[in-house]
């Protein structure tokens, strides 16, 4: 092995170190650029709530669940994830409108995933998950629970119905808390 | 093997016995949720998932790491191990703990999956079993560290042999990372399961579990990396390119694999965006030791290929002895490590994670890295050690190659479709998918492909066990003793930093404090977030 002295090895390792630094650096640059430029942040509001009293008073009582239109035209959708359903089981939102989902659980950990979108959150009892998004086109999305929540987990699917803005105002505008359930 | 053969064999046989049970369970799960099968009672499905996950997370790789650690300790330090009775006690604790946990699962009392996220609660005996097994591994950690210290006292200026150095890194890494799940079970879950506390904080429990959840993967991976550095160059008739770079890679794994666990909680509501970003950065850093390893191993193989007459920029690859199980397995392992590493980089991105979080993409990722790249190296290690442990040559080399081929093909058939349906939005951990729904129909064919892949893996696993059994019963022969690869320039002296663990352990503590201090401490002042537990068995009775 006299043909391979230590300094040759060290030189090749140094070149590889530059490659490694470039790969990692590029990765961070892309992550930082996209998270800042698209304001793409994971849901991270760190807000607690007393999970044993959700049904009695406060934001998540039954008549407050569903889609609420805000004075600025955006909407807030309040949802309960529980063994083994979402309430409401069909959420309706207008297209091309800022949407905020506020979700919590009265029992165990659930998941909140709107298929064909990047809407994805854990629903941890004791905390409120808040997800900000915007749907461009009318479409009905499937929305499964994506965390095991005991043996009925595989039956826990809901729908998110994205409708045209005018149609939303016409069909659902009169309801204080809109939903397409039941 | 310096009087340790029985100890090592016991660990390996116990590990492969659990493997032989848990692999068919996995294949069965893929079958029943595919379009090839009718709906079944989900309770059975989740019982099987819990058994499969518990075996492969806490039992099988632990026994391999321990057994391989004892083998490395005896061979690399070149003298009989001390404290063999302690090693047997440690083995017994792992077996008793695993048996307790798995019996509870088999009885249907703990359908909580291996991640057992509270407030879902199974029988206390499940958690107690895991805790006993983890405590058993701490005895092994103590033995590994003690042997390194003893050897250093006797050889104050010599470098610790690389294989033993890396084994000690794996032991220290596991010691530190097992504290997360240990604390979660001991301080949150068991007091609640026994009725001493009325509530449990699911957010705190998830943060503690994440402490363990990522670095545990590196604990599984380290035996495979040790095999790359100290067995592969020799198996290919080459030399290790750089001993020092190996040490640096293992030390970087020690530092960076633990304070990054929050990337499992990127879409959790109880962690702020700042700490999620911090953990993205550190997860990026843990790519570095793997990139260093790939470089060093490829360079070592290039030396081997050129010594065997390979020429040109790629000719050395063809010149490698691919018919040798160790070389073949390592080649497959690196292909799967490359693919799985790429999908992992998508998981670790704070931005892209939302697209795939908790979908089958994630299941595909860790099965490819662990079930593929790591477990195939466990096979290679077993094939390499078996003749040395039993005094009998390996039976049926052709079947050994077929086994490695079928494992790789099967693993790719299972995991590539999972990645694909994951991007299509298929959630993981579902006992049943309604493929008659038009939105899910297009996933059916890929789920079927992965189910077929599962049975390829069952075939390969049966072949593996068969080869080991046949070899163990074969005729005895003279077997050359196990030796570890020489480096091109074996180090005579090393700086203290590359031959000891003190400053690195201090750095691990500091990084843990920086990256986990606030995320854990915040639960003291966030406000009421603890909730009552929900026994999973209640649902069984409905």
Short mmCIF file of N, CA, C and O in Angstrom, two decimals, chain B residues 364-429:
data_model
loop_
_atom_site.label_atom_id
_atom_site.label_comp_id
_atom_site.label_asym_id
_atom_site.label_seq_id
_atom_site.Cartn_x
_atom_site.Cartn_y
_atom_site.Cartn_z
N UNK B 364 -42.71 3.23 4.23
CA UNK B 364 -41.80 2.80 3.17
C UNK B 364 -40.37 3.20 3.48
O UNK B 364 -39.44 2.41 3.34
N UNK B 365 -40.20 4.44 3.95
CA UNK B 365 -38.85 4.94 4.26
C UNK B 365 -38.16 4.08 5.30
O UNK B 365 -37.05 3.61 5.09
N UNK B 366 -38.82 3.85 6.43
CA UNK B 366 -38.05 3.16 7.48
C UNK B 366 -37.94 1.66 7.24
O UNK B 366 -37.00 1.03 7.72
N UNK B 367 -38.88 1.09 6.47
CA UNK B 367 -38.67 -0.32 6.12
C UNK B 367 -37.50 -0.47 5.14
O UNK B 367 -36.77 -1.45 5.19
N UNK B 368 -37.33 0.50 4.25
CA UNK B 368 -36.24 0.41 3.29
C UNK B 368 -34.88 0.56 3.98
O UNK B 368 -33.94 -0.19 3.73
N UNK B 369 -34.78 1.54 4.90
CA UNK B 369 -33.53 1.77 5.60
C UNK B 369 -33.24 0.63 6.57
O UNK B 369 -32.14 0.07 6.60
N UNK B 370 -34.24 0.30 7.38
CA UNK B 370 -34.00 -0.65 8.46
C UNK B 370 -34.19 -2.09 7.97
O UNK B 370 -33.25 -2.90 8.00
N UNK B 371 -35.41 -2.39 7.46
CA UNK B 371 -35.66 -3.75 6.99
C UNK B 371 -34.76 -4.11 5.82
O UNK B 371 -34.36 -5.26 5.65
N UNK B 372 -34.42 -3.12 5.00
CA UNK B 372 -33.57 -3.37 3.84
C UNK B 372 -32.11 -3.22 4.17
O UNK B 372 -31.40 -4.20 4.41
N UNK B 373 -31.63 -1.97 4.21
CA UNK B 373 -30.19 -1.72 4.31
C UNK B 373 -29.57 -2.29 5.58
O UNK B 373 -28.46 -2.82 5.54
N UNK B 374 -30.27 -2.22 6.71
CA UNK B 374 -29.67 -2.66 7.97
C UNK B 374 -29.82 -4.17 8.14
O UNK B 374 -28.84 -4.87 8.43
N UNK B 375 -31.04 -4.69 7.96
CA UNK B 375 -31.26 -6.11 8.26
C UNK B 375 -30.46 -7.00 7.30
O UNK B 375 -29.95 -8.05 7.70
N UNK B 376 -30.28 -6.55 6.05
CA UNK B 376 -29.49 -7.40 5.14
C UNK B 376 -28.04 -7.47 5.63
O UNK B 376 -27.35 -8.49 5.45
N UNK B 377 -27.55 -6.43 6.31
CA UNK B 377 -26.21 -6.51 6.90
C UNK B 377 -26.20 -7.41 8.14
O UNK B 377 -25.19 -8.03 8.44
N UNK B 378 -27.35 -7.47 8.86
CA UNK B 378 -27.42 -8.44 9.96
C UNK B 378 -27.28 -9.87 9.39
O UNK B 378 -26.61 -10.72 9.98
N UNK B 379 -27.93 -10.12 8.23
CA UNK B 379 -27.78 -11.44 7.59
C UNK B 379 -26.30 -11.67 7.28
O UNK B 379 -25.75 -12.74 7.55
N UNK B 380 -25.67 -10.64 6.67
CA UNK B 380 -24.26 -10.79 6.27
C UNK B 380 -23.39 -11.07 7.48
O UNK B 380 -22.49 -11.92 7.43
N UNK B 381 -23.66 -10.37 8.58
CA UNK B 381 -22.88 -10.58 9.81
C UNK B 381 -23.08 -12.02 10.29
O UNK B 381 -22.12 -12.71 10.66
N UNK B 382 -24.35 -12.47 10.27
CA UNK B 382 -24.63 -13.83 10.73
C UNK B 382 -23.88 -14.84 9.86
O UNK B 382 -23.26 -15.78 10.36
N UNK B 383 -23.92 -14.66 8.54
CA UNK B 383 -23.22 -15.59 7.63
C UNK B 383 -21.71 -15.57 7.91
O UNK B 383 -21.04 -16.59 7.79
N UNK B 384 -21.17 -14.40 8.23
CA UNK B 384 -19.74 -14.28 8.48
C UNK B 384 -19.35 -14.92 9.82
O UNK B 384 -18.31 -15.54 9.94
N UNK B 385 -20.25 -14.73 10.83
CA UNK B 385 -19.92 -15.23 12.17
C UNK B 385 -20.22 -16.72 12.34
O UNK B 385 -19.58 -17.38 13.15
N UNK B 386 -21.25 -17.21 11.62
CA UNK B 386 -21.74 -18.56 11.90
C UNK B 386 -20.63 -19.61 11.92
O UNK B 386 -20.53 -20.38 12.90
N UNK B 387 -19.78 -19.69 10.88
CA UNK B 387 -18.72 -20.71 10.91
C UNK B 387 -17.80 -20.52 12.12
O UNK B 387 -17.36 -21.51 12.72
N UNK B 388 -17.53 -19.27 12.49
CA UNK B 388 -16.64 -19.02 13.63
C UNK B 388 -17.29 -19.41 14.95
O UNK B 388 -16.62 -19.75 15.91
N UNK B 389 -18.62 -19.29 15.01
CA UNK B 389 -19.32 -19.59 16.25
C UNK B 389 -19.59 -21.08 16.39
O UNK B 389 -19.60 -21.62 17.50
N UNK B 390 -19.85 -21.76 15.27
CA UNK B 390 -20.26 -23.16 15.34
C UNK B 390 -19.14 -24.12 14.98
O UNK B 390 -19.26 -25.33 15.21
N UNK B 391 -18.05 -23.61 14.36
CA UNK B 391 -16.98 -24.49 13.90
C UNK B 391 -17.37 -25.29 12.68
O UNK B 391 -16.76 -26.30 12.36
N UNK B 392 -18.44 -24.86 11.99
CA UNK B 392 -18.92 -25.58 10.79
C UNK B 392 -19.06 -24.58 9.65
O UNK B 392 -19.54 -23.48 9.87
N UNK B 393 -18.64 -24.99 8.43
CA UNK B 393 -18.74 -24.04 7.32
C UNK B 393 -20.20 -23.76 6.95
O UNK B 393 -21.10 -24.53 7.27
N UNK B 394 -20.40 -22.65 6.28
CA UNK B 394 -21.75 -22.24 5.87
C UNK B 394 -22.25 -23.20 4.80
O UNK B 394 -21.57 -23.46 3.81
N UNK B 395 -23.47 -23.72 5.00
CA UNK B 395 -24.05 -24.64 4.02
C UNK B 395 -24.59 -23.87 2.82
O UNK B 395 -25.01 -22.72 2.96
N UNK B 396 -24.54 -24.48 1.66
CA UNK B 396 -25.26 -24.02 0.46
C UNK B 396 -25.03 -22.55 0.10
O UNK B 396 -25.93 -21.72 0.22
N UNK B 397 -23.82 -22.21 -0.37
CA UNK B 397 -23.53 -20.82 -0.74
C UNK B 397 -24.48 -20.27 -1.81
O UNK B 397 -24.81 -19.09 -1.79
N UNK B 398 -24.97 -21.15 -2.70
CA UNK B 398 -25.91 -20.67 -3.72
C UNK B 398 -27.21 -20.19 -3.10
O UNK B 398 -27.78 -19.18 -3.51
N UNK B 399 -27.68 -20.95 -2.10
CA UNK B 399 -28.92 -20.55 -1.42
C UNK B 399 -28.70 -19.24 -0.67
O UNK B 399 -29.62 -18.43 -0.54
N UNK B 400 -27.50 -19.06 -0.15
CA UNK B 400 -27.20 -17.81 0.56
C UNK B 400 -27.36 -16.63 -0.40
O UNK B 400 -27.97 -15.61 -0.07
N UNK B 401 -26.82 -16.78 -1.62
CA UNK B 401 -26.95 -15.68 -2.60
C UNK B 401 -28.41 -15.47 -2.99
O UNK B 401 -28.87 -14.34 -3.10
N UNK B 402 -29.13 -16.60 -3.17
CA UNK B 402 -30.56 -16.47 -3.51
C UNK B 402 -31.30 -15.74 -2.39
O UNK B 402 -32.17 -14.90 -2.64
N UNK B 403 -30.93 -16.06 -1.15
CA UNK B 403 -31.58 -15.42 -0.01
C UNK B 403 -31.36 -13.90 -0.04
O UNK B 403 -32.28 -13.12 0.15
N UNK B 404 -30.13 -13.49 -0.31
CA UNK B 404 -29.83 -12.05 -0.32
C UNK B 404 -30.54 -11.35 -1.48
O UNK B 404 -31.06 -10.25 -1.35
N UNK B 405 -30.56 -12.03 -2.64
CA UNK B 405 -31.27 -11.45 -3.79
C UNK B 405 -32.76 -11.29 -3.49
O UNK B 405 -33.35 -10.24 -3.74
N UNK B 406 -33.39 -12.37 -2.96
CA UNK B 406 -34.83 -12.30 -2.74
C UNK B 406 -35.17 -11.28 -1.64
O UNK B 406 -36.20 -10.62 -1.71
N UNK B 407 -34.28 -11.13 -0.67
CA UNK B 407 -34.57 -10.14 0.37
C UNK B 407 -34.57 -8.73 -0.23
O UNK B 407 -35.46 -7.92 0.05
N UNK B 408 -33.58 -8.46 -1.09
CA UNK B 408 -33.50 -7.11 -1.66
C UNK B 408 -34.66 -6.84 -2.60
O UNK B 408 -35.30 -5.78 -2.54
N UNK B 409 -34.94 -7.82 -3.47
CA UNK B 409 -36.05 -7.62 -4.42
C UNK B 409 -37.36 -7.48 -3.65
O UNK B 409 -38.16 -6.57 -3.91
N UNK B 410 -37.56 -8.35 -2.66
CA UNK B 410 -38.79 -8.29 -1.87
C UNK B 410 -38.92 -6.95 -1.17
O UNK B 410 -39.99 -6.34 -1.15
N UNK B 411 -37.82 -6.47 -0.60
CA UNK B 411 -37.89 -5.21 0.15
C UNK B 411 -38.20 -4.04 -0.79
O UNK B 411 -38.97 -3.14 -0.43
N UNK B 412 -37.64 -4.07 -2.00
CA UNK B 412 -37.94 -2.99 -2.95
C UNK B 412 -39.40 -3.08 -3.42
O UNK B 412 -40.09 -2.07 -3.57
N UNK B 413 -39.88 -4.34 -3.63
CA UNK B 413 -41.29 -4.51 -4.03
C UNK B 413 -42.24 -4.01 -2.95
O UNK B 413 -43.31 -3.50 -3.24
N UNK B 414 -41.84 -4.17 -1.70
CA UNK B 414 -42.70 -3.71 -0.60
C UNK B 414 -42.64 -2.19 -0.48
O UNK B 414 -43.68 -1.53 -0.37
N UNK B 415 -41.44 -1.64 -0.51
CA UNK B 415 -41.31 -0.24 -0.06
C UNK B 415 -41.47 0.80 -1.17
O UNK B 415 -41.93 1.89 -0.89
N UNK B 416 -41.09 0.47 -2.41
CA UNK B 416 -41.26 1.49 -3.45
C UNK B 416 -42.75 1.81 -3.67
O UNK B 416 -43.13 2.98 -3.72
N UNK B 417 -43.64 0.80 -3.77
CA UNK B 417 -45.07 1.14 -3.86
C UNK B 417 -45.58 1.91 -2.64
O UNK B 417 -46.45 2.78 -2.77
N UNK B 418 -45.06 1.62 -1.45
CA UNK B 418 -45.50 2.38 -0.27
C UNK B 418 -45.15 3.86 -0.41
O UNK B 418 -45.94 4.72 -0.06
N UNK B 419 -43.95 4.12 -0.92
CA UNK B 419 -43.59 5.52 -1.13
C UNK B 419 -44.60 6.18 -2.08
O UNK B 419 -45.05 7.29 -1.85
N UNK B 420 -44.91 5.44 -3.14
CA UNK B 420 -45.80 6.00 -4.17
C UNK B 420 -47.19 6.28 -3.60
O UNK B 420 -47.71 7.39 -3.74
N UNK B 421 -47.80 5.29 -2.94
CA UNK B 421 -49.15 5.53 -2.42
C UNK B 421 -49.11 6.55 -1.29
O UNK B 421 -50.09 7.26 -1.04
N UNK B 422 -47.97 6.67 -0.63
CA UNK B 422 -47.83 7.70 0.41
C UNK B 422 -47.96 9.09 -0.19
O UNK B 422 -48.64 9.96 0.34
N UNK B 423 -47.31 9.30 -1.32
CA UNK B 423 -47.43 10.60 -1.99
C UNK B 423 -48.87 10.80 -2.46
O UNK B 423 -49.38 11.92 -2.48
N UNK B 424 -49.56 9.69 -2.80
CA UNK B 424 -50.97 9.81 -3.18
C UNK B 424 -51.86 10.07 -1.96
O UNK B 424 -53.06 10.25 -2.11
N UNK B 425 -51.29 10.07 -0.77
CA UNK B 425 -52.04 10.44 0.43
C UNK B 425 -52.54 9.27 1.25
O UNK B 425 -53.37 9.45 2.14
N UNK B 426 -52.05 8.06 1.00
CA UNK B 426 -52.56 6.93 1.78
C UNK B 426 -52.03 6.98 3.21
O UNK B 426 -50.82 6.94 3.43
N UNK B 427 -52.95 7.06 4.20
CA UNK B 427 -52.48 7.10 5.59
C UNK B 427 -51.93 5.74 6.01
O UNK B 427 -52.34 4.71 5.48
N UNK B 428 -50.99 5.75 6.96
CA UNK B 428 -50.46 4.49 7.45
C UNK B 428 -51.36 3.94 8.56
O UNK B 428 -52.30 4.60 8.97
N UNK B 429 -51.06 2.73 9.00
CA UNK B 429 -51.71 2.13 10.16
C UNK B 429 -53.21 1.94 9.98
O UNK B 429 -54.01 2.19 10.89
#
